XYZ file of C-alpha atoms in Angstrom:
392
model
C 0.000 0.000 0.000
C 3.023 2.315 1.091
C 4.202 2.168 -2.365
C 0.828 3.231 -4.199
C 2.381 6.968 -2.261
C -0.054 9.794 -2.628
C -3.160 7.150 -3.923
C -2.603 5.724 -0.573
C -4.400 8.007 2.171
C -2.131 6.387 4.708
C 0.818 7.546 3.342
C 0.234 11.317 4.346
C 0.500 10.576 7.738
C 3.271 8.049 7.663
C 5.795 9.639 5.760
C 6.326 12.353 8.843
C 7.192 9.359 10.441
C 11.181 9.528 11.486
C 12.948 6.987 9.518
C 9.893 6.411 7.365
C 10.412 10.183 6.115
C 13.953 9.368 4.527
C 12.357 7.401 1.766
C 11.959 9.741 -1.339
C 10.397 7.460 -3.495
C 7.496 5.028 -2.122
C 8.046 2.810 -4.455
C 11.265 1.598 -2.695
C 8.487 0.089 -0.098
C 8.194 -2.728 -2.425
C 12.127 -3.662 -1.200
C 10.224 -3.667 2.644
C 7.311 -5.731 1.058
C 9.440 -8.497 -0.597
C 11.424 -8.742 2.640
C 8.719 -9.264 4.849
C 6.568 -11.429 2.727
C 9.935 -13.786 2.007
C 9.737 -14.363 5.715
C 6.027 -14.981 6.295
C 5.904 -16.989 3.146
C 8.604 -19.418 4.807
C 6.592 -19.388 8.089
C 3.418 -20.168 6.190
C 5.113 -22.785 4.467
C 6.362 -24.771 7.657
C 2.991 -24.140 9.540
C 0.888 -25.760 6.718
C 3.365 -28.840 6.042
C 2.642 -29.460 9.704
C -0.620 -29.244 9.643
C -1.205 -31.581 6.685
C 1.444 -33.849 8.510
C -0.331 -34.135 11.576
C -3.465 -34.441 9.669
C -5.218 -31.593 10.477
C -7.245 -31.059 7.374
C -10.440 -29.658 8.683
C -11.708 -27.035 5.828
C -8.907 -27.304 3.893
C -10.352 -29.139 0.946
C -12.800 -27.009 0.760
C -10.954 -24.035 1.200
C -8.612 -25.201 -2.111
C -11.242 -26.300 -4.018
C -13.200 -22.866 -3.987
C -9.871 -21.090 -4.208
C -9.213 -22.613 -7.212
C -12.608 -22.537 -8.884
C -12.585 -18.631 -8.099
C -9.030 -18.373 -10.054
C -9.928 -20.490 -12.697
C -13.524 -18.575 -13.500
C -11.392 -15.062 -13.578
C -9.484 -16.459 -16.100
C -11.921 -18.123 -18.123
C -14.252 -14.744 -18.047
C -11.014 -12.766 -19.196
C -10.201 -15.258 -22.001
C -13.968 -14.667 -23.145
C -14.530 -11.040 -22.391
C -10.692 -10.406 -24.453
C -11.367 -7.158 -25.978
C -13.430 -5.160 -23.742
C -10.987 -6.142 -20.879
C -8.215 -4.752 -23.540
C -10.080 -1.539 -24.393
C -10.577 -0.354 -20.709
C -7.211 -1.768 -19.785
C -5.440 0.461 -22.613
C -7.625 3.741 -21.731
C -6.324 2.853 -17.953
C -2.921 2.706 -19.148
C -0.289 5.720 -18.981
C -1.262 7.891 -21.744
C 1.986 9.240 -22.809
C 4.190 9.109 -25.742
C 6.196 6.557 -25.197
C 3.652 4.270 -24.074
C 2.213 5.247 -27.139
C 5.038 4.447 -29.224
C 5.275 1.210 -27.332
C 1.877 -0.111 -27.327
C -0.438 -1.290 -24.370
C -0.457 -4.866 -25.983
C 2.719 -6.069 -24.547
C 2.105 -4.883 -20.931
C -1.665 -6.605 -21.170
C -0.363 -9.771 -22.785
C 2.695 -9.930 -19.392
C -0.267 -9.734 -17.760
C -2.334 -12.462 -18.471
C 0.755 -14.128 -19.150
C 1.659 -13.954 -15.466
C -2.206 -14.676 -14.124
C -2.245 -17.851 -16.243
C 0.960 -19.111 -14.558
C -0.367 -18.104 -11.431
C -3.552 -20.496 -11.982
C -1.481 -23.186 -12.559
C 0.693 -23.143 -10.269
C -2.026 -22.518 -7.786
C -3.687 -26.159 -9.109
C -0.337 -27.826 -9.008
C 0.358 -26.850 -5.056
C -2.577 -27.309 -4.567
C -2.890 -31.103 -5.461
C 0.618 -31.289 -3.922
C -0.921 -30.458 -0.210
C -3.986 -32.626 -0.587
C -1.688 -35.318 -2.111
C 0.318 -34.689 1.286
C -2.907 -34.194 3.281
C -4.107 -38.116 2.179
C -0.986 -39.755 2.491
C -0.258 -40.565 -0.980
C 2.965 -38.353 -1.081
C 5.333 -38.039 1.583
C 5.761 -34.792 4.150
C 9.278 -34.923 2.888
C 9.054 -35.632 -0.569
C 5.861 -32.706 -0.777
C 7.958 -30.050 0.725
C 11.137 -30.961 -2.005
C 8.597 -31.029 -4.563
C 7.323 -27.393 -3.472
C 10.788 -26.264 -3.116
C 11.700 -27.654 -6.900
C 8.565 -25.755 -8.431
C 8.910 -22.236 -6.353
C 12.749 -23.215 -8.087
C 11.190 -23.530 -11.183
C 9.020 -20.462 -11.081
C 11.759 -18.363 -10.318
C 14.020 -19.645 -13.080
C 11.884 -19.425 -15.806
C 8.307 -17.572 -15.242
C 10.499 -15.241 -12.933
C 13.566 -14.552 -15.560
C 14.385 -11.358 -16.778
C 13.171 -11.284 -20.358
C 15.609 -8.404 -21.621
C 18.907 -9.538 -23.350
C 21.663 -7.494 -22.809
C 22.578 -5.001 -25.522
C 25.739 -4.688 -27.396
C 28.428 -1.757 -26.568
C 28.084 -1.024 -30.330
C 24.547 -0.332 -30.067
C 24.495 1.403 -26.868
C 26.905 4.131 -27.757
C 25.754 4.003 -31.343
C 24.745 8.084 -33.046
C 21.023 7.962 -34.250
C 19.570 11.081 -36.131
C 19.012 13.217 -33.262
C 22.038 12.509 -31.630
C 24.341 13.256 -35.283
C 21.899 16.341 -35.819
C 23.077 17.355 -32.358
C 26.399 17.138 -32.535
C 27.116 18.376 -36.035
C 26.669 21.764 -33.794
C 30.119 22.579 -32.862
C 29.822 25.624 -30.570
C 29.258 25.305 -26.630
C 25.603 24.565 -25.446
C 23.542 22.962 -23.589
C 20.476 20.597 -24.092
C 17.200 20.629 -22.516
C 15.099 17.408 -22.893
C 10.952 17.433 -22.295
C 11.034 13.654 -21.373
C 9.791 14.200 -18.056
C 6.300 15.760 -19.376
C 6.553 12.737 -22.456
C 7.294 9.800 -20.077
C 5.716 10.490 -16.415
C 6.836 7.650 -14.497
C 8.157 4.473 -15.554
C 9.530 3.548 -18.903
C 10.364 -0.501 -18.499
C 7.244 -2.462 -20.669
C 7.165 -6.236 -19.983
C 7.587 -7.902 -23.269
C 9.099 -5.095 -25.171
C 12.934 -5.716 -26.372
C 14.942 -3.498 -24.113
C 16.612 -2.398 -27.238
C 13.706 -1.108 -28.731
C 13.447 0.896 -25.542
C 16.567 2.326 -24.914
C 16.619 3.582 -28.436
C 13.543 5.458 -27.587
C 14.331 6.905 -24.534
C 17.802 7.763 -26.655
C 15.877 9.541 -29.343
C 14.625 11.762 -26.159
C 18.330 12.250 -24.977
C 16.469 10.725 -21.348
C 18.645 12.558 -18.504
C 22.312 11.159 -18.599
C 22.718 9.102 -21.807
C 23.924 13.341 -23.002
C 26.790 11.854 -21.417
C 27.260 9.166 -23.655
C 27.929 11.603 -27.028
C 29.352 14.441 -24.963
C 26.232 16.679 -25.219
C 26.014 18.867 -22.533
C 22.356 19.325 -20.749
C 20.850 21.170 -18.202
C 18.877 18.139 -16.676
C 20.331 14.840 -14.674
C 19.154 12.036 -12.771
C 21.205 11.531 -9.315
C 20.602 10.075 -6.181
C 22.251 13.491 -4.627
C 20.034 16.507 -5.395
C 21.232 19.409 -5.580
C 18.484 21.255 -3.767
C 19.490 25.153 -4.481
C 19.485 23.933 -8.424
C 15.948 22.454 -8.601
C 14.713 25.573 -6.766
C 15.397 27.657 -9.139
C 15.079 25.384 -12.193
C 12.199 23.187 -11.217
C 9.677 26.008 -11.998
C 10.781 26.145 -15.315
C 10.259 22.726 -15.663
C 7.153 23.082 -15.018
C 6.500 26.052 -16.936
C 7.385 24.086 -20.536
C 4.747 21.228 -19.635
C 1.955 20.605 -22.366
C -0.481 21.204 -19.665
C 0.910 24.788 -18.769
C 1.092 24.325 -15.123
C 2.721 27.940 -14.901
C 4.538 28.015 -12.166
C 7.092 30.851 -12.980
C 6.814 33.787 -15.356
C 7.129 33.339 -18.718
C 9.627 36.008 -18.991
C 11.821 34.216 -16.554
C 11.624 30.927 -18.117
C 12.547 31.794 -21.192
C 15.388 33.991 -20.011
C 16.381 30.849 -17.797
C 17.517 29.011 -21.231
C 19.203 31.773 -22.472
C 21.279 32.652 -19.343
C 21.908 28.654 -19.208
C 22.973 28.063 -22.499
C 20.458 26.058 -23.693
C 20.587 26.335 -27.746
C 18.121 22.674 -27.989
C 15.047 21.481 -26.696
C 13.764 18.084 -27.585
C 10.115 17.362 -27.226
C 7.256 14.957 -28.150
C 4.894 18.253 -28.410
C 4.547 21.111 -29.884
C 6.025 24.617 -28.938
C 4.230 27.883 -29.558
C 6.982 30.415 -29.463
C 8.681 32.476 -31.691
C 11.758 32.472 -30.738
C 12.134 28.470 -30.883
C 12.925 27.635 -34.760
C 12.137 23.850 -35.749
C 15.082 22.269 -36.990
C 13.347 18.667 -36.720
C 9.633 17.424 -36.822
C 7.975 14.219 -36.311
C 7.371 12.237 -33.093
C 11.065 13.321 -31.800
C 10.906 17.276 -32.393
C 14.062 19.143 -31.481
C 13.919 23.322 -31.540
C 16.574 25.417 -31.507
C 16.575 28.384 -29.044
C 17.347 31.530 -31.855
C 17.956 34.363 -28.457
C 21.049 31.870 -26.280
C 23.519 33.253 -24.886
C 26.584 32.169 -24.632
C 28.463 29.527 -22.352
C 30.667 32.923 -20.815
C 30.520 36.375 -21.864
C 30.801 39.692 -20.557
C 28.026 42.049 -18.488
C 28.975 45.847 -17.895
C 27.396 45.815 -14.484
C 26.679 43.951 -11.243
C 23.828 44.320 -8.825
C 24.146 42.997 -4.982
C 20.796 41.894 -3.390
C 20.848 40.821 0.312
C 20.115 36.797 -0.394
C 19.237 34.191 -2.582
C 15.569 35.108 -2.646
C 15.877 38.839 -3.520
C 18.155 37.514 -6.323
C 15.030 35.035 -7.431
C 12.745 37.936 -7.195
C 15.306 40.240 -9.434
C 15.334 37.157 -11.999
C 11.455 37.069 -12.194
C 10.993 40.720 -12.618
C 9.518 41.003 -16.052
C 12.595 44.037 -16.611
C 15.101 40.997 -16.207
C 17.958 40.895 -18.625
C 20.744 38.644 -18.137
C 22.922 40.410 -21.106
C 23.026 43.427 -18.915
C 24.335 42.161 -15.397
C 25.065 40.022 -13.434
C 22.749 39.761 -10.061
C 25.076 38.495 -7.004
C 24.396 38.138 -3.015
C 26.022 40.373 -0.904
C 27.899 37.019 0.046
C 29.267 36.704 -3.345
C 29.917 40.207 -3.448
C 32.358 40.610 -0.595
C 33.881 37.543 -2.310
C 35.101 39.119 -5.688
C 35.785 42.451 -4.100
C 33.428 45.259 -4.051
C 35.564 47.246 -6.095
C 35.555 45.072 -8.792
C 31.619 43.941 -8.020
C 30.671 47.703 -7.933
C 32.589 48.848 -11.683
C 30.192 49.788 -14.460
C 31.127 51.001 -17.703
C 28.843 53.495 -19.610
C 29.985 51.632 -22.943
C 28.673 48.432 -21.668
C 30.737 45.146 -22.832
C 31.233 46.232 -26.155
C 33.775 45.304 -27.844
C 35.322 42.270 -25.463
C 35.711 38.510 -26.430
C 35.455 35.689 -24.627
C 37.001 32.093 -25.963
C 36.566 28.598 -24.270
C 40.259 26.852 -24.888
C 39.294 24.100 -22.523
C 36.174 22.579 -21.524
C 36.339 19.417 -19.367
C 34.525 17.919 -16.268
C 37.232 19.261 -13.605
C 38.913 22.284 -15.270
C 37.790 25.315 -17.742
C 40.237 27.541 -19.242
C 38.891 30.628 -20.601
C 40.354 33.705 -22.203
C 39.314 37.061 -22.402
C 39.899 40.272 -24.480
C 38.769 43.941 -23.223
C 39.491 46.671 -22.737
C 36.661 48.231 -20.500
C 35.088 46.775 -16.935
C 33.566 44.116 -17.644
C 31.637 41.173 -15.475
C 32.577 37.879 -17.039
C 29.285 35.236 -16.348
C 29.173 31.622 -16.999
């Protein structure tokens, strides 16, 4: 139930719970679940052999016999009621791209698949224990049987159906990675996956290839990494907390459902100010500054107003905090070409000399080259002649 999360009306009270409060994501409850029912699963197991060893049968027959009729009849009704079952099962299903792209067929089929192994193996154990329960099998030799088909279930019904893929394919370029990286200047990528995919991506039956090529097409946070694109998004297990504050509204901003949760003006100058010369998206964009450079289901725009990875501001302006210096971003008068907003923290850093220069000619004039670019040092060099405010 705990990893349902918010669908679960207990789980707004638990989750304040200390301990219970340092799991981010409820679905890691499942780990808790499969623990716990391991161990009652084993206790079950020994209290039923000794019942049906000491003969103490009383209801049990029945007890199988309707449990089985009940399993059987669910399966027999969805065999016969096939394609209405189907049809509300795919209207159910995620309705996102990729689930589009993937079909709802595969995920039903797993799951009949799995129900009609269930049924059986609920018949077989079940003529194992009354087998056991009339003498005609041994305690010993029931309880190795069981062991051999829970073996048996777990080696093949249970086993991973995905193959692993090659090194060639994994790191091979498709279209949108070689249309990417044709582009030889500095900048940065900003994927819409998490508006196209919503929550998981893994579709039982579906050749993990064909997957991963999708979620490649989508440039899915960190597989940039693979083809040396740089992007603005990632997927860590260590937040960094001051980032998604001030990025996480955008986010939310460039959804198709235009949850705004930060001003347009802001968002937009967010990509500039971050380098962000792509967006990839399964939808389209209204706005005029985005040009299409690809259509289709994959659509990638480029951003015609970036700036830069570094250049030069003529001015600086000191707020007292981080949340004057949001407020200064959001102002609709915001223009990152113009200065550079610091805390008064950052400020005494740098000097306030240097922090307080302006130059009535602005940056005119000064250049600003990258001659290195790597994960643990930047080396850049600059040209002017006027005070300037290099920002990167």
């Amino acid at each position: 139930l705990m990893a349902f999360g918010k669908y679960t009306p207990l789980f707004s009270v638990v989750r304040y719970v200390p301990g219970v409060n340092m799991i981010h994501y409820p679905v890691k409850y499942l780990f808790l679940a499969g623990f716990s029912l391991s161990i009652l699963a084993g206790m079950g197991f020994s209290a039923l052999f000794e019942r049906v060893g000491k003969r103490e049968t009383q209801g049990l027959y029945p007890a199988l016999i309707m449990l089985n009729a009940i399993a059987l009849a669910i399966l027999i009704v969805g065999a016969l009621a096939d394609e209405p079952l189907f049809n509300a099962f795919e209207h159910i299903y995620p309705q996102t791209l990729f689930h589009k792209v993937v079909g709802a067929q595969a995920a039903y089929l797993a799951l009949f698949t799995g129900y009609s192994i269930f049924v059986v193996v609920l018949a077989t154990a079940s003529l194992l224990i009354i087998g056991a329960a009339k003498g005609s099998i041994g305690i010993t030799a029931a309880k190795s049987i069981a062991i051999l088909l829970l073996l048996a279930d777990l080696t093949f019904a249970g086993k991973s159906k995905d193959a692993l893929i090659e090194s060639a394919d994994y790191i091979r370029p498709n279209d949108v990675v070689r249309l990417l990286t044709s582009d030889p200047s500095p900048y940065r990528i900003f994927s819409l996956s998490y508006a196209t995919f919503e929550g998981f991506m893994h579709i039982p039956n579906v050749p993990f290839a064909r997957t991963f090529e999708t979620l490649k097409s989508f440039m899915m946070p960190n597989l940039s990494l693979l083809f040396g694109l740089d992007t603005i998004d990632e997927y860590a297990e260590m937040l960094v907390t001051r980032y998604y504050a001030l990025f996480q509204p955008v986010k939310e901003f460039y959804r198709p459902e235009k949850v705004v949760i930060a001003p347009p003006h802001f968002s937009r100058q967010m990509l500039n100010v971050l380098n962000v010369k792509y967006l990839i998206s399964s939808y389209r964009l209204d706005d005029e500054s985005f040009k299409t450079v690809q259509g289709g289901p994959v659509k990638i725009y480029e951003n015609t107003e970036v700036l830069p990875r570094a250049f030069f501001v003529s001015s600086a302006s000191v707020y007292t905090d981080d949340n004057d210096v949001l407020a200064a971003m959001q102002d609709p008068g915001f223009d990152p070409k113009r200065s550079v907003l610091l805390t008064r923290t950052e400020y005494h850093k740098i000097g306030e000399g240097a922090a307080g220069e302006k130059s009535s000619q602005g940056a005119r004039g000064a250049e600003v080259k990258i001659l290195k670019y790597s994960p643990n040092e930047v080396e850049i060099e600059t040209i002017g002649k006027l005070p300037s405010h290099l920002t990167r």
